[in-house]
């Protein structure tokens, strides 16, 4: 793991030319690509990606390595080196280059040294000793001497202490405070105010760059200063250290912080780090926390959006958000039976519905009769483009385009909803497993096939869900046909397995059911593999063509409307 | 005593004792953490003669986080929302420093009235007006000052808060002849005002917007 990481030193974000740097720099990126493909412990499937998880301590170790390097080269204290690095977004090379040019300029810019102003002390003394009431009225007369408005100037400072008088903290106005702290600039404030300020910066603003409290003073606090300002509040200091780690991670394109709340793990995934890679791979990674948070390294979506690439996933999610009101009615959990109009509520993951009243069997998704879904011409997954091609005038065209969207959205939302309902399915399944232990002679181990089947159904519904987002944007051609064939096969297998799981069990049927479910689970697993694998290969081969312009891909030959 | 309370009390008394800067603060509901600040519009600006009130909330983490301020008095200014009174000013955000005070912040607001920063606007429509036609902008700002802040009108008389009826065309900073022209085509006057204001139908812009464009917008 670490070897990949160390290679990447010269790939830190650079404000000026990050793309160029990554792609063209002596081929290091492609080298790493090759490395990742032939490395022995690497992924075998084309829809999986190589990555590593790092704990906060591991990242901190890398940070101290960089800090020690700079500290050694420049001959400065490690905490100074740390601030210099942070100010250069952890780009060691650039920092070294600039520091060699002018150590003073770099230190001033980093807030580690005071800018040299010949008469600064006497001038500030002069402003400071003005009585409070002497502050000018703001009129045309003095606007010229002021900096641009909107970027405001200081017109008045709080009453400053004079050297021979007892100390009055200029922030809390307390004259009983005897303990003060200041940075090199000598702007003194009481320790209570430093404490409240530092805590507020870290807690409220998630800030790791803590400057002096005086207006326009750019000096920055070192880790030691922060620590003593916080007194004994270890929690806040821990949060501060975490913020430094987050900053380091955010500056390195090979690293990403886990997006799950309060998780402190980092994932390293060089193969998914360049923007251009995101048109061919879907970098789904899992953090090292015991819960194993799954997220996308490419777009930070906190879910697995395979098989579609980030650009398509993003466009689809945006579209769903934009059109949410129009499509809202579909999300509802109830529908009417198309035969007797009684209300039907969906409460399992299976799409094969039977009306309680009239016993009509139909498909939840298309509301068509279920009998047609069992046959070879199952076509619930395909949108009939012909109807919309016929549409001539703008109004029916826009209706057709909405219908087209709803066709895909309906199926997308249905798989999502069915997957959510799987929580319910779990409890149902558990009950069923207990039941089976009693009614048949199966052991606890032997009834686990049910749980496995439920897990598989959930996984496949996630794949299916995203295949509808993909199909919405796919240009209509032979490739799309094949894609939809795979989608149909997977969907049918999933629905069949889903139905098996929900079927009732009696002692005689337990064993055959177990056989059927186990076989079907294996089959579904295989179909899911095929779906993921073939789609991933299609991206690697550049086989997919779109009906809309999608970031990073060729312009479509034919636009959807 | 609580450090925040001590500090705010001292700031309030500093404002009260200060006779030169024309700044004042009043408590709302006897709480030192909710105040109303006020000041006079700066001389030689369209805000001259107006009396401007600012709603001030002192947050829990004051003075380590900035005060929250917004105008109660409506005013026509690129960096102030003409609808909500929200203010776009750096020291109320990331340029805040704990050594700044209520008084210094109010004085900064007053000076913001002298020198608007249209490139960093809070109210984009007002900012466009400012950039297109300064004279027309100042006339509108002066009219708002007259209507809302008790400033003198065109003829120099103070506005009686209730007496004057508002001229919607002047409020929107438009030319009466332009509004009349499109109203004559059969559109509702309020709609004409709304469209012309949104399209910034002022100054040199008038030549750039042809009538068809306006009518198209009016038909929407
Ligand atoms: Zn203090
Ligand atoms: Zn300082
Ligand atoms: Zn995590
Ligand atoms: Zn993604
Ligand atoms: Zn029925
Ligand atoms: Zn169907």
PDB file of N, CA, C and O in Angstrom, chain A residues 6 16 53 56 69 90 112 127 153 182 186 212 232 269 300 303 430 442 455 478:
ATOM      1  N   UNK A   6       3.863   6.610  -1.819  1.00  0.00           N
ATOM      2  CA  UNK A   6       5.089   7.396  -1.873  1.00  0.00           C
ATOM      3  C   UNK A   6       5.445   7.844  -3.296  1.00  0.00           C
ATOM      4  O   UNK A   6       6.015   8.895  -3.501  1.00  0.00           O
ATOM      5  N   UNK A  16      -2.058  25.822  -9.911  1.00  0.00           N
ATOM      6  CA  UNK A  16      -1.849  26.372 -11.248  1.00  0.00           C
ATOM      7  C   UNK A  16      -2.218  25.393 -12.357  1.00  0.00           C
ATOM      8  O   UNK A  16      -2.925  25.731 -13.282  1.00  0.00           O
ATOM      9  N   UNK A  53      -7.014   1.193   2.690  1.00  0.00           N
ATOM     10  CA  UNK A  53      -7.595   2.031   3.723  1.00  0.00           C
ATOM     11  C   UNK A  53      -6.514   2.393   4.726  1.00  0.00           C
ATOM     12  O   UNK A  53      -5.670   1.566   5.064  1.00  0.00           O
ATOM     13  N   UNK A  56      -6.405   7.048  10.815  1.00  0.00           N
ATOM     14  CA  UNK A  56      -5.893   8.400  11.054  1.00  0.00           C
ATOM     15  C   UNK A  56      -4.435   8.355  11.488  1.00  0.00           C
ATOM     16  O   UNK A  56      -3.616   9.163  11.055  1.00  0.00           O
ATOM     17  N   UNK A  69      11.030  15.776   7.067  1.00  0.00           N
ATOM     18  CA  UNK A  69      11.852  16.077   5.891  1.00  0.00           C
ATOM     19  C   UNK A  69      12.101  17.575   5.769  1.00  0.00           C
ATOM     20  O   UNK A  69      13.237  18.022   5.646  1.00  0.00           O
ATOM     21  N   UNK A  90       0.664  21.175   1.286  1.00  0.00           N
ATOM     22  CA  UNK A  90       1.457  19.957   1.435  1.00  0.00           C
ATOM     23  C   UNK A  90       2.248  19.611   0.182  1.00  0.00           C
ATOM     24  O   UNK A  90       2.668  18.477  -0.005  1.00  0.00           O
ATOM     25  N   UNK A 112       4.285  33.211   9.658  1.00  0.00           N
ATOM     26  CA  UNK A 112       5.256  32.797  10.660  1.00  0.00           C
ATOM     27  C   UNK A 112       6.230  33.903  11.015  1.00  0.00           C
ATOM     28  O   UNK A 112       7.011  33.781  11.944  1.00  0.00           O
ATOM     29  N   UNK A 127      -2.326  55.358  16.264  1.00  0.00           N
ATOM     30  CA  UNK A 127      -3.749  55.072  16.128  1.00  0.00           C
ATOM     31  C   UNK A 127      -4.319  54.605  17.445  1.00  0.00           C
ATOM     32  O   UNK A 127      -5.418  54.976  17.824  1.00  0.00           O
ATOM     33  N   UNK A 153     -12.136  48.205   6.255  1.00  0.00           N
ATOM     34  CA  UNK A 153     -11.048  48.764   7.041  1.00  0.00           C
ATOM     35  C   UNK A 153     -11.428  48.772   8.511  1.00  0.00           C
ATOM     36  O   UNK A 153     -12.588  48.671   8.858  1.00  0.00           O
ATOM     37  N   UNK A 182       0.581  35.736  23.748  1.00  0.00           N
ATOM     38  CA  UNK A 182       0.633  36.424  22.463  1.00  0.00           C
ATOM     39  C   UNK A 182       1.574  35.675  21.542  1.00  0.00           C
ATOM     40  O   UNK A 182       2.452  34.952  21.981  1.00  0.00           O
ATOM     41  N   UNK A 186       3.237  40.108  19.501  1.00  0.00           N
ATOM     42  CA  UNK A 186       3.047  40.772  20.786  1.00  0.00           C
ATOM     43  C   UNK A 186       1.646  41.341  21.008  1.00  0.00           C
ATOM     44  O   UNK A 186       1.461  42.187  21.865  1.00  0.00           O
ATOM     45  N   UNK A 212      -3.800  35.185  14.732  1.00  0.00           N
ATOM     46  CA  UNK A 212      -3.869  36.111  15.858  1.00  0.00           C
ATOM     47  C   UNK A 212      -5.235  36.800  15.860  1.00  0.00           C
ATOM     48  O   UNK A 212      -5.849  37.003  14.817  1.00  0.00           O
ATOM     49  N   UNK A 232      -6.404  22.252  28.954  1.00  0.00           N
ATOM     50  CA  UNK A 232      -6.407  20.788  29.056  1.00  0.00           C
ATOM     51  C   UNK A 232      -7.519  20.125  28.259  1.00  0.00           C
ATOM     52  O   UNK A 232      -7.848  18.975  28.494  1.00  0.00           O
ATOM     53  N   UNK A 269      -6.549   5.621  -3.272  1.00  0.00           N
ATOM     54  CA  UNK A 269      -6.957   4.937  -4.501  1.00  0.00           C
ATOM     55  C   UNK A 269      -6.406   5.671  -5.723  1.00  0.00           C
ATOM     56  O   UNK A 269      -7.132   6.390  -6.403  1.00  0.00           O
ATOM     57  N   UNK A 300     -17.712  10.955  -4.494  1.00  0.00           N
ATOM     58  CA  UNK A 300     -18.066  11.100  -3.086  1.00  0.00           C
ATOM     59  C   UNK A 300     -19.511  10.760  -2.748  1.00  0.00           C
ATOM     60  O   UNK A 300     -19.980  11.103  -1.672  1.00  0.00           O
ATOM     61  N   UNK A 303     -22.599   5.882  -1.687  1.00  0.00           N
ATOM     62  CA  UNK A 303     -23.251   4.627  -2.043  1.00  0.00           C
ATOM     63  C   UNK A 303     -22.529   4.009  -3.239  1.00  0.00           C
ATOM     64  O   UNK A 303     -21.731   4.656  -3.901  1.00  0.00           O
ATOM     65  N   UNK A 430     -35.998 -14.084   8.889  1.00  0.00           N
ATOM     66  CA  UNK A 430     -35.509 -14.666  10.129  1.00  0.00           C
ATOM     67  C   UNK A 430     -36.563 -15.541  10.788  1.00  0.00           C
ATOM     68  O   UNK A 430     -36.281 -16.633  11.268  1.00  0.00           O
ATOM     69  N   UNK A 442     -33.638 -29.131   9.606  1.00  0.00           N
ATOM     70  CA  UNK A 442     -32.462 -28.345   9.250  1.00  0.00           C
ATOM     71  C   UNK A 442     -31.849 -27.656  10.457  1.00  0.00           C
ATOM     72  O   UNK A 442     -32.539 -27.208  11.368  1.00  0.00           O
ATOM     73  N   UNK A 455     -29.641 -11.187   1.024  1.00  0.00           N
ATOM     74  CA  UNK A 455     -28.490 -10.314   0.766  1.00  0.00           C
ATOM     75  C   UNK A 455     -28.270 -10.121  -0.720  1.00  0.00           C
ATOM     76  O   UNK A 455     -28.005  -9.022  -1.199  1.00  0.00           O
ATOM     77  N   UNK A 478     -27.405  -1.347 -31.035  1.00  0.00           N
ATOM     78  CA  UNK A 478     -27.277  -2.761 -30.665  1.00  0.00           C
ATOM     79  C   UNK A 478     -26.695  -2.947 -29.272  1.00  0.00           C
ATOM     80  O   UNK A 478     -27.076  -3.860 -28.547  1.00  0.00           O
TER      81      UNK A 478
END
